[in-house]
Structures are given as structure tokens and as C-alpha cells.
Short mmCIF file of C-alpha atoms and ligand atoms in Angstrom, two decimals:
data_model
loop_
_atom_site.label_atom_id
_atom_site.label_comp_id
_atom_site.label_asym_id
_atom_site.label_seq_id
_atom_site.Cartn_x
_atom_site.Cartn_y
_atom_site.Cartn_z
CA UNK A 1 -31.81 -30.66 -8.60
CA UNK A 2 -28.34 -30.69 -8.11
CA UNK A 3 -27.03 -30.90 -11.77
CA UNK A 4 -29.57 -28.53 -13.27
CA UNK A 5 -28.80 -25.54 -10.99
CA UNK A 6 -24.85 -26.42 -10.69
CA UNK A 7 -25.01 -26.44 -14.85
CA UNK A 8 -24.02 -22.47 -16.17
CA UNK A 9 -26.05 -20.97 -17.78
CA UNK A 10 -26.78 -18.15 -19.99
CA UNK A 11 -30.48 -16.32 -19.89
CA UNK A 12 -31.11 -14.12 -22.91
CA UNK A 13 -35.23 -13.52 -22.98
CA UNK A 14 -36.41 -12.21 -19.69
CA UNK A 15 -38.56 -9.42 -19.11
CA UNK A 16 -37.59 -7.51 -16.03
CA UNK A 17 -41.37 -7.17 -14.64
CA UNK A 18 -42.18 -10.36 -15.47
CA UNK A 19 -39.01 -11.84 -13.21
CA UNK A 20 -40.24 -9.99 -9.59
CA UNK A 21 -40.00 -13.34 -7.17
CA UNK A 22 -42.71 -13.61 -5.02
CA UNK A 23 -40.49 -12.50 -1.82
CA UNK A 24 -39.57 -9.04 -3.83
CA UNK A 25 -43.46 -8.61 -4.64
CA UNK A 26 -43.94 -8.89 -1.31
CA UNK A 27 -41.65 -5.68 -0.54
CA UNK A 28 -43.46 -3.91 -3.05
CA UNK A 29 -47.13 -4.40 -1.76
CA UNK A 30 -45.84 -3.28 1.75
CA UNK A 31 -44.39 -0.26 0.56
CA UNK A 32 -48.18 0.98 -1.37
CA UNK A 33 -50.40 -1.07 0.56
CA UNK A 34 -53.43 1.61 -0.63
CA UNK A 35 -53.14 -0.68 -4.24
CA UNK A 36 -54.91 -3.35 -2.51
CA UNK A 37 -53.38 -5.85 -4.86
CA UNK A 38 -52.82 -9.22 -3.45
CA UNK A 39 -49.78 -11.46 -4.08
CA UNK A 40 -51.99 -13.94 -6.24
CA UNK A 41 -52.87 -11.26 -8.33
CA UNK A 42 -49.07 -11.37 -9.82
CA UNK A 43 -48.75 -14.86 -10.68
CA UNK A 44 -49.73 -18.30 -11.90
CA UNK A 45 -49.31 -20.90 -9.92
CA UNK A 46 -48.43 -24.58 -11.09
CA UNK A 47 -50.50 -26.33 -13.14
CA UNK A 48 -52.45 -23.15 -14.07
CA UNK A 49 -53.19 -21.68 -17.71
CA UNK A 50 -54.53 -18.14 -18.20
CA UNK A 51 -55.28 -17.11 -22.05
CA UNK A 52 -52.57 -14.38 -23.45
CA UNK A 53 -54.81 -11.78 -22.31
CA UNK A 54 -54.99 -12.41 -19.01
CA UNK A 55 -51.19 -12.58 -18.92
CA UNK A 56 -50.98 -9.19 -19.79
CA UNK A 57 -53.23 -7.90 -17.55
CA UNK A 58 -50.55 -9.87 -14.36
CA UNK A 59 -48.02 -7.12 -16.01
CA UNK A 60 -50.29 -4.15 -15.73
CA UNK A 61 -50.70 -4.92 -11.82
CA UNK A 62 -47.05 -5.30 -11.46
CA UNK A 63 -46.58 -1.66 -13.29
CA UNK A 64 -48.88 -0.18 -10.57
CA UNK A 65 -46.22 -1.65 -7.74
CA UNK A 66 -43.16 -0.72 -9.72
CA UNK A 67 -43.49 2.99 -10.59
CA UNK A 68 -40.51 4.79 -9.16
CA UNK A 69 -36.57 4.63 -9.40
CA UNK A 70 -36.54 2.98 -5.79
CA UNK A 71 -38.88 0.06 -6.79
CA UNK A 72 -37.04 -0.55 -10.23
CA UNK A 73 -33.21 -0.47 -8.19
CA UNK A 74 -34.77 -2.99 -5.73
CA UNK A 75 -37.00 -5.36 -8.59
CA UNK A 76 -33.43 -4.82 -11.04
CA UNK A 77 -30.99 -5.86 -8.37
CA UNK A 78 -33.06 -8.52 -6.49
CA UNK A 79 -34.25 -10.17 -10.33
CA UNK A 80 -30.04 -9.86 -10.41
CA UNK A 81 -29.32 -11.84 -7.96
CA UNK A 82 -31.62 -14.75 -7.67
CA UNK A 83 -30.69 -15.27 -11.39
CA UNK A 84 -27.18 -15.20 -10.32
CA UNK A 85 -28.22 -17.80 -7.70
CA UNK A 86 -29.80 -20.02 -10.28
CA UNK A 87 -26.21 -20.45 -11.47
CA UNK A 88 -26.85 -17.93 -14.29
CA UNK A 89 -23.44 -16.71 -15.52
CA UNK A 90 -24.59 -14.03 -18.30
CA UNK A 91 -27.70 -12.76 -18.34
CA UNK A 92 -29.96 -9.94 -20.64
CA UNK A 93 -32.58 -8.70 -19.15
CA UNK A 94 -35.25 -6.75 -21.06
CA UNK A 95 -37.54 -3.57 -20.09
CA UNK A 96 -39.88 -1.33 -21.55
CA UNK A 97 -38.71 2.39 -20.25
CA UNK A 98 -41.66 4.02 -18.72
CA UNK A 99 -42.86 7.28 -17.23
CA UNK A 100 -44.88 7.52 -14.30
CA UNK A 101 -46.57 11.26 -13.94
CA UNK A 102 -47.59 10.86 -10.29
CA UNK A 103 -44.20 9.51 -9.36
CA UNK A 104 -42.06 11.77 -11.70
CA UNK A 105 -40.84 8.74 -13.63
CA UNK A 106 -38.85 9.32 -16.78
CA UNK A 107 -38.05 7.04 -19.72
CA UNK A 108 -34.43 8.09 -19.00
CA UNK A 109 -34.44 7.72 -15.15
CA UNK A 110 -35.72 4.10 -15.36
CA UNK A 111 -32.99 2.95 -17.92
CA UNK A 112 -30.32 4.84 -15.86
CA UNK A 113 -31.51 3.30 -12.82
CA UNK A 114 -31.63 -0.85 -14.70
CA UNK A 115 -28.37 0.37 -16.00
CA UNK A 116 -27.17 1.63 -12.21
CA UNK A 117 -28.99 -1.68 -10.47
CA UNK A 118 -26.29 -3.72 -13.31
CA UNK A 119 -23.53 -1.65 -11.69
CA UNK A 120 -24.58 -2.37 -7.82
CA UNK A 121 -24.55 -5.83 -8.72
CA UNK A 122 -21.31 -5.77 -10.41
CA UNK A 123 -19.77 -4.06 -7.19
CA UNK A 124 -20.78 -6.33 -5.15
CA UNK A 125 -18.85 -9.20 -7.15
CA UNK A 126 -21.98 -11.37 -8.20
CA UNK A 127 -20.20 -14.37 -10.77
CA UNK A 128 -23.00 -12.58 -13.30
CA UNK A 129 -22.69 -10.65 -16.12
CA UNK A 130 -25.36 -8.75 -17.16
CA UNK A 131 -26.55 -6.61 -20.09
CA UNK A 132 -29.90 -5.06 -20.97
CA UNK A 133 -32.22 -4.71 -24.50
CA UNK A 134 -34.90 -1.76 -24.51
CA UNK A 135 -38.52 -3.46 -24.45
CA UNK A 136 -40.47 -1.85 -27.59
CA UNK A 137 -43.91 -2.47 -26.32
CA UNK A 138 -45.89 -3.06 -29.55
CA UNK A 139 -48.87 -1.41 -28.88
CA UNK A 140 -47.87 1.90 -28.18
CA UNK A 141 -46.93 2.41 -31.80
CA UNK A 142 -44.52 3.95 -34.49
CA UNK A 143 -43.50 7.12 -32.54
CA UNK A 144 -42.84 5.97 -29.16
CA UNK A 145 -40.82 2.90 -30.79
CA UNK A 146 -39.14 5.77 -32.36
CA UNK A 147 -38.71 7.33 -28.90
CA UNK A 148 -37.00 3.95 -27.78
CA UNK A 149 -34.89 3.42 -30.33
CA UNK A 150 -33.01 6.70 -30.12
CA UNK A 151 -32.89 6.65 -25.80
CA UNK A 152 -31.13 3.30 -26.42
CA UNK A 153 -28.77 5.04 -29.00
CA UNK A 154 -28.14 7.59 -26.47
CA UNK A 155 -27.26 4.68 -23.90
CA UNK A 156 -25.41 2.87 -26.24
CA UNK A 157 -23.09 5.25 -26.69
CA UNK A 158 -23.17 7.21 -23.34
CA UNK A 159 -22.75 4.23 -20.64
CA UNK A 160 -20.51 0.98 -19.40
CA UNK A 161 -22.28 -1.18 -22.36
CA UNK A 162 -24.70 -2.18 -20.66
CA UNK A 163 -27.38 -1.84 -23.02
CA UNK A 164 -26.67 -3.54 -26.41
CA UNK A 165 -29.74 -4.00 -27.69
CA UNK A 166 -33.92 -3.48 -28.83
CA UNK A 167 -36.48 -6.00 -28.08
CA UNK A 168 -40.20 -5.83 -29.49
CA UNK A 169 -42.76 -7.11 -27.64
CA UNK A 170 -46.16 -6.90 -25.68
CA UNK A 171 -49.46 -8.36 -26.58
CA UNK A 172 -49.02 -9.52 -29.89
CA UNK A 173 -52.72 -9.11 -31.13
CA UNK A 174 -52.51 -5.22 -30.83
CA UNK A 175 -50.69 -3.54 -33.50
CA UNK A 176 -48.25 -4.59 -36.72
CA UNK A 177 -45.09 -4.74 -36.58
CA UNK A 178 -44.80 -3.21 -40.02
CA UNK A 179 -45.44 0.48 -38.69
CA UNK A 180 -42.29 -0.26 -35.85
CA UNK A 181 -39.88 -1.62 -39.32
CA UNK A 182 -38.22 2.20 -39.30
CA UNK A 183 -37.72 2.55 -35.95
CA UNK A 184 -36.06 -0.94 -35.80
CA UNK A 185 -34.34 -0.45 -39.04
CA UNK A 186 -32.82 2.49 -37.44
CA UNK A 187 -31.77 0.75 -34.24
CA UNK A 188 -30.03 -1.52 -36.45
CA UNK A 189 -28.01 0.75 -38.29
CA UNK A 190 -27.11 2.37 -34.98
CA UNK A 191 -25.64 -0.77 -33.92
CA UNK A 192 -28.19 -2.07 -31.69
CA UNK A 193 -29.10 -6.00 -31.56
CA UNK A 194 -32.38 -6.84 -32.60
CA UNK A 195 -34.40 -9.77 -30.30
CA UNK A 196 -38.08 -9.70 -32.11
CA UNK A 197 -40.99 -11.49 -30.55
CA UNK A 198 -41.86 -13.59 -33.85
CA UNK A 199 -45.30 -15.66 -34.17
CA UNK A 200 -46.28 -15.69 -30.77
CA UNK A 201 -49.67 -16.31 -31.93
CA UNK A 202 -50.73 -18.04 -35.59
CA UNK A 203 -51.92 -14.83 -36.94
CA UNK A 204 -49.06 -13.34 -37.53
CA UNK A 205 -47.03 -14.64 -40.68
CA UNK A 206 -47.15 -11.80 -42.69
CA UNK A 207 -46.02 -9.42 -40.19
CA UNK A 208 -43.10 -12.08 -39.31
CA UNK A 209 -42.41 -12.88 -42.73
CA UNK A 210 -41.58 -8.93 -42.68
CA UNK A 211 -39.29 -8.73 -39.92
CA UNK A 212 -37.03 -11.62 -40.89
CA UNK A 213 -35.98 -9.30 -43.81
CA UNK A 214 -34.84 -6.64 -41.41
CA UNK A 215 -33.36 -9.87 -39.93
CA UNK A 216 -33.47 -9.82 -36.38
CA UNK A 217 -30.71 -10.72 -34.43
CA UNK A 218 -32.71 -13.19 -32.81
CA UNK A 219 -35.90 -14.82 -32.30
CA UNK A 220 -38.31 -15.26 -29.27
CA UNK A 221 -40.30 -17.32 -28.99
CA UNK A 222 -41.33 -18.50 -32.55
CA UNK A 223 -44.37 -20.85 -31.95
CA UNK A 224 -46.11 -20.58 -35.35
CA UNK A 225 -43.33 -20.69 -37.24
CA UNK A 226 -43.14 -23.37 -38.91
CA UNK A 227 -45.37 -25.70 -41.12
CA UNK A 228 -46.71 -28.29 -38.93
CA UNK A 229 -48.83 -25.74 -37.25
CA UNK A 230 -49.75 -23.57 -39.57
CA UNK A 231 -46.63 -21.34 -40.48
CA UNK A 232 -44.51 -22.16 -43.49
CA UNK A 233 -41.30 -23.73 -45.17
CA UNK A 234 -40.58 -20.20 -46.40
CA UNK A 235 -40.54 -18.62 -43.31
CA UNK A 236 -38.38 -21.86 -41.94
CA UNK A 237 -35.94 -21.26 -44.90
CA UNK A 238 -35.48 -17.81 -44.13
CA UNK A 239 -34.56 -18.43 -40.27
CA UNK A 240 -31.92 -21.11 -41.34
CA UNK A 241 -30.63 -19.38 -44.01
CA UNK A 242 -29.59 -16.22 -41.97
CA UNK A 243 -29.20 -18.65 -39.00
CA UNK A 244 -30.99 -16.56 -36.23
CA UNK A 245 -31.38 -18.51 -32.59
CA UNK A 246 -34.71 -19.21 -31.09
CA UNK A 247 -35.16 -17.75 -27.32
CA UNK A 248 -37.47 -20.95 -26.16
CA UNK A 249 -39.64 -20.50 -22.96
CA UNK A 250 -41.83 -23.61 -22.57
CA UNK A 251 -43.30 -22.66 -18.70
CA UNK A 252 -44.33 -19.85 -19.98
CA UNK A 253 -45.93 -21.28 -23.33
CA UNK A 254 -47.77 -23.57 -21.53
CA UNK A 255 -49.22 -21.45 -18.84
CA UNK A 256 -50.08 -19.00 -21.49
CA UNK A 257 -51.81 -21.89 -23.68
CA UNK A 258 -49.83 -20.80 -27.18
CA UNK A 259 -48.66 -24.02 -26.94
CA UNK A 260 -51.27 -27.06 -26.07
CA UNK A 261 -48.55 -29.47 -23.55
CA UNK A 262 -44.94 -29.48 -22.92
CA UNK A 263 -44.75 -32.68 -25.39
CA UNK A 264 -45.82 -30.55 -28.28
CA UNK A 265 -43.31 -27.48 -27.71
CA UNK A 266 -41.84 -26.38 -31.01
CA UNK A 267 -38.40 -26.93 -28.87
CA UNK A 268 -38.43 -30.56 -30.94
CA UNK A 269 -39.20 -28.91 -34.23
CA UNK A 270 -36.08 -27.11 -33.81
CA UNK A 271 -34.37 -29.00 -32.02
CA UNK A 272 -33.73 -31.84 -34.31
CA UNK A 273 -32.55 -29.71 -37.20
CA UNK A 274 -29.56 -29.13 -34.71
CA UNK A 275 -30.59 -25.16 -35.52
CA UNK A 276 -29.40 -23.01 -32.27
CA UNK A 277 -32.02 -22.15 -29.78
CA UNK A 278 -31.91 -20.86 -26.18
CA UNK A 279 -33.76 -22.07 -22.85
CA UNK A 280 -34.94 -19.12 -21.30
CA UNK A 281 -37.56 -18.37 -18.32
CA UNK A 282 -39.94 -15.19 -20.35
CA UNK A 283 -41.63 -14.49 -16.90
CA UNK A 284 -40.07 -16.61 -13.97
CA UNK A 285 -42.42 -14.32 -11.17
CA UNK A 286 -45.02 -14.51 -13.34
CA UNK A 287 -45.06 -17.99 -14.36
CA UNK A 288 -43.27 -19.11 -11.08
CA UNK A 289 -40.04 -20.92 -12.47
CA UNK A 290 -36.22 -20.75 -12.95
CA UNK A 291 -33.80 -21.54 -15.87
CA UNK A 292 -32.89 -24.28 -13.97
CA UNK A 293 -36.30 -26.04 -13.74
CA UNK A 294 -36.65 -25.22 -17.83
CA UNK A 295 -33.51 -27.04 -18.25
CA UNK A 296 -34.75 -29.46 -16.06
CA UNK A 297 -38.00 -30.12 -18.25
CA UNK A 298 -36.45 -30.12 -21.51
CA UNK A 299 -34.72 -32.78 -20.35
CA UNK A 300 -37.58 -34.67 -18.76
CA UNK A 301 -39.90 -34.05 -21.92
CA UNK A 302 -37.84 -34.47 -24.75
CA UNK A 303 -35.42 -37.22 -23.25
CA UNK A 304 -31.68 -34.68 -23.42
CA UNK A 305 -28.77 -36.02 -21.28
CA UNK A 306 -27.02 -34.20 -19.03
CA UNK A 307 -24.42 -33.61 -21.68
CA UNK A 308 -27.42 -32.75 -24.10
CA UNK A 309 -28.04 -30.28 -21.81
CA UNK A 310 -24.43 -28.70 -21.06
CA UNK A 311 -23.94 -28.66 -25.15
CA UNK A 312 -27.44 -26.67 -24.90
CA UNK A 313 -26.20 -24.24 -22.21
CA UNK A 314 -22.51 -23.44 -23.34
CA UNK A 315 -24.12 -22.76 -27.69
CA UNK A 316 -26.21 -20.15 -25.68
CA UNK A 317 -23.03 -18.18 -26.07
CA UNK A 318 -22.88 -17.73 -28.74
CA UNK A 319 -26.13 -16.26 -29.21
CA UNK A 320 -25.69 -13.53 -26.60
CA UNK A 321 -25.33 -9.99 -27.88
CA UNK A 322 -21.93 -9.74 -25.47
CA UNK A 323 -18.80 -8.71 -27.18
CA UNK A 324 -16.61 -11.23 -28.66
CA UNK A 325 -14.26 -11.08 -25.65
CA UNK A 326 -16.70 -11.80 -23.16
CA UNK A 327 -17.96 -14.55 -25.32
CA UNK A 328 -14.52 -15.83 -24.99
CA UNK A 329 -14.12 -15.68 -21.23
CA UNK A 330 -17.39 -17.01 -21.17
CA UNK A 331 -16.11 -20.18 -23.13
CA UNK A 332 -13.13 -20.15 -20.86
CA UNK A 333 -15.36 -20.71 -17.54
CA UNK A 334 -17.48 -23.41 -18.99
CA UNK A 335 -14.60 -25.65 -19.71
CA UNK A 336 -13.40 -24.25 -16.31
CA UNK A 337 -16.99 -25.56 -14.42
CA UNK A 338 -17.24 -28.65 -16.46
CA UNK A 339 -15.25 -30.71 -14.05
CA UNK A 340 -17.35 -30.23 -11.26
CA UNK A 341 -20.34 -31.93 -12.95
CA UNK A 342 -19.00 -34.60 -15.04
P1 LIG B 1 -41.26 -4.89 -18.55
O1 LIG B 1 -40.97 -4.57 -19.98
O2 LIG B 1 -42.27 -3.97 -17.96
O3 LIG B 1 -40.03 -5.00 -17.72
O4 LIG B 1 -41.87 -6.37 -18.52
C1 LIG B 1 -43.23 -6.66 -18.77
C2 LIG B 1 -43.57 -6.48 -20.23
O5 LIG B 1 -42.89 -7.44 -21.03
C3 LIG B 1 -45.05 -6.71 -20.57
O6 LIG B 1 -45.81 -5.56 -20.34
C4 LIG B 1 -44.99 -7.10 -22.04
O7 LIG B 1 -44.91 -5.95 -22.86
C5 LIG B 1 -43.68 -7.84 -22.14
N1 LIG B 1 -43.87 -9.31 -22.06
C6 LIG B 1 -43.64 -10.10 -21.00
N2 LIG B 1 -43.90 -11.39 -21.31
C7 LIG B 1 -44.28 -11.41 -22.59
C8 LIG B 1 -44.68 -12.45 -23.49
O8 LIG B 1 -44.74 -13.66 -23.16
N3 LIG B 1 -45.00 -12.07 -24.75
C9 LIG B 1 -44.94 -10.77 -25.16
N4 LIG B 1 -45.26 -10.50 -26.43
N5 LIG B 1 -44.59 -9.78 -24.35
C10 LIG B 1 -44.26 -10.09 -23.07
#
């Protein structure tokens, strides 16, 4: 509604494949109609659940429509602006680079041509500002995180700042995340932020009790965390203490049944110990949403006021990995909007 996609807002965990609308998918299966892939076959629809697995597998038909520079400046510019058009005023998007032998696709190509689709946009005066983190995809292991970690050193230094940052993720039941501590470590050093997915599933508290040392920058997602489903204080503790924001995506919980109803989200966990998290989309093609209908259903399931929600949107922030000036100007146009919705 009206106040929900008027609100600003700030989008900090969404994976650039998982964002393709519907209408941009669309494009793409006309351009390689020989894939035979339908538009069903990239999505899930409301009220539908899929197990982890099967989400992955919605990403590995999406990779077969999106394999050269073309599709990735048309799926990085049209994910651009409908975020933009959500009312999205700063925005990170996240991709894992990826080479394509039948298309001639290189690691380097597809980050220039995210980091080129950010420029287009800019040109054409979009009220967004965007920046981009380099996906670690956990289950292609140690040296190819490795491989990451120095092309976004290279990009660090090399372009506009677009890219300020190193995510890990992919399906969190292949792999440990102790193997990818070097690489990360390294990114770190070299000045790159560090967004970690963190107990997407309950298996994993040793591995996360691992990264928080490094610590991360930030968090995403963060279901088993804590103690009331099976994480621990400790681990709790050691979030708080170094103060590191949660990137919260309940559509995309739910669908992806980590988390059993909207009602049990660990949004409230967090939530009430006033400790900063995010409301972020994960997937919106994939899991068919927008930021605005997340804000929207925070609000509707935990009970938030508008105001609940515009104190939500403008800590974002200061959880973005922007530079302090932006930060500021960022600041600056909130109290500029807030007028026009209170
Ligand atoms: P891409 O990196 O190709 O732009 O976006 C799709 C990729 O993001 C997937 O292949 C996967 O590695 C990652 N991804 C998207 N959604 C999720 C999620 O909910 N959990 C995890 N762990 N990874 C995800």
C-alpha cells in the first residue's frame, strides 16, 4: 500500500539471480527458447513452500537463461530499477561471478558488466544508489573463494566503488565454511566488507561459531542462532558484543521452510533486544515479493507502527557498507521524505 512503498528504504541482502521479475524472465526465455524452461520453473508462487534444495535448483535454471554479458546488463539494470521503483533509495546487490565456456563468459566480464549495469542506471538519474558484494558460493570451495576474493580486490581498487564488499553463500549443507576462513580473512584485510550467510540451517553452529571470530561485517539471515531453537547464548553474546546487524528475509524463510510461519520468525527474537537488523527481500523473483510487502508483513505479524517501521528503515543505514558520506546524505533525505508520510 501506499505508506509501505512511499517509506525509503535501504536493501542490503539480495542476490542478483534470485531478483529477475517475472516480466525480465520473460525476455530471457524468448531470447533461448531451445532451454525449454517455462516461467513456473523460476519461481514460487504465494502460499507455496519448496525444501532448501529445491530452492537451489530455481537458481540453477535461472543460470542456464543468464549466461552472457547481454543477459546480466539487462537482469542488473532491470533488478535496478524495479528496486528503485519499490522506493528503494540504496541498495547492495550480491552475485556470484561466473564463467560460461559456450558463451565466453568470464569471472571478470560479469563483474565489469554488474559494475557497468550500476553505471547505466546512475546515468540515467534513478533516486538509487547502488553498490555490489562478490557472492562466494560455498560449495565450490577454498580456491575459487580464493579466486573471488582477490577479483574483488582488483575491483575494489580499480573501479567507481562500486563493489565494497564479499558475501558467502549457496546451499548451506555443502561444504564448511572453515576451509573459505583464509580467503575471507584476506578479503578483510584488503578492506572488503564481510556479509556471511550464518545458521541458515540448525547444523551449523560450529562452523558459525567460527566465523563470528573473523567477525563478519554482517549477518544474513541467522535463523538458528539463538537458544530457543537450538543455537546458543554464546553465539548470541558474541553477535551483541561486536554488534553485527541481522539481514532478515521472512518471504523467503517461509517459502523455503527454515522457518515454520511468519509468527515464529527470529525477527521477534531480535527484535526485542532493540539489536539492529535489516528487512530485506533474499530472492524477490524467486520468492515473488518486494521490500515493500516485507515491510508490510513485519508490520502485520509482529504488530510495528508505521513509525516502528520508518525507525526500522532509516537504522538500515547504518548498516550499509556505503561510505560515511553517503551514509550522511542518506540521513539527510530521510528527514527530507519524512514529511510526506507523517
Ligand atoms: P547469483 O549469485 O547467481 O546472482 O544469485 C543466486 C545465488 O545466490 C544462488 O546460486 C545461491 O548461491 C545464492 N542464494 C540465493 N538465495 C540464497 C539463500 O536463501 N541462501 C543461500 N545460502 N544462498 C542463496
Amino acid at each position: 500500500d501506499f505508506f509501505h512503498r512511499t517509506l525509503p528504504k535501504v536493501e542490503l541482502h539480495a542476490h542478483l539471480n534470485g531478483s529477475v521479475s517475472s516480466q525480465t524472465i520473460d525476455k530471457l526465455i524468448r531470447r533461448k527458447p531451445h532451454l525449454n524452461i517455462e516461467r513456473s520453473m523460476t519461481a514460487i508462487g504465494k502460499g507455496q513452500r519448496r525444501t532448501l534444495e529445491e530452492c537451489f535448483q530455481v537458481f540453477k535454471v535461472i543460470h542456464q537463461l543468464v549466461d552472457t554479458e547481454e543477459d546480466i546488463l539487462m537482469v542488473t539494470t532491470d533488478v535496478i530499477r524495479e528496486f528503485a521503483a519499490d522506493g528503494v533509495k540504496y541498495l547492495e546487490l550480491r552475485s556470484t561471478p561466473r564463467e560460461e565456456t559456450n558463451t565466453g563468459l568470464t569471472k571478470k566480464g560479469y563483474v565489469e558488466t554488474v559494475v557497468k549495469a550500476i553505471q547505466l542506471c546512475k546515468n540515467e538519474g534513478l533516486d538509487i544508489d547502488v553498490r555490489c558484494l562478490m557472492a562466494i558460493d560455498r560449495r565450490n570451495g577454498a580456491q575459487v573463494a580464493m579466486e573471488t576474493v582477490k577479483l574483488a580486490e582488483e575491483f575494489l581498487l580499480s573501479s567507481d566503488g562500486s563493489v565494497v564488499g564479499l558475501d558467502l553463500s549457496g546451499d548451506p549443507k555443502v561444504g564448511h565454511g572453515k576451509d573459505l576462513l583464509p580467503a575471507l580473512q584476506r578479503g578483510r584485510n584488503s578492506g572488503l566488507k564481510l556479509s556471511l550467510h550464518l545458521s541458515e540451517i540448525p547444523s551449523q553452529l560450529e562452523e558459525s561459531d567460527l566465523l563470528l571470530n573473523l567477525p563478519p561485517d554482517r549477518i544474513g539471515h541467522g535463523t538458528f542462532l539463538h537458544p530457543e531453537v537450538g543455537g546458543s547464548q554464546s553465539l548470541v553474546d558474541k553477535v551483541l558484543k561486536n554488534n553485527i546487524p541481522l539481514e532478515l528475509c521472512l518471504t523467503s524463510n517461509v517459502k523455503g521452510q527454515t522457518v515454520p510461519c511468519y509468527s515464529q520468525h527470529h525477527f521477534k527474537y531480535w527484535y526485542q533486544l532493540g539489536h539492529p537488523i535489516v528487512i530485506c527481500t533474499d530472492d524477490k523473483g524467486v520468492f515473488c515479493t518486494d521490500l515493500s510487502q516485507e515491510y508490510q508483513l513485519v508490520s502485520s505479524t509482529f504488530g510495528l507502527s508505521h513509525e516502528d517501521l520508518w525507525n526500522l528503515s532509516e537504522q538500515a543505514i547504518d548498516c550499509t557498507f556505503a561510505p560515511e558520506t553517503i551514509k550522511q546524505q542518506l540521513k539527510q533525505k530521510w528527514t527530507d521524505l519524512k514529511p510526506r508520510l507523517f
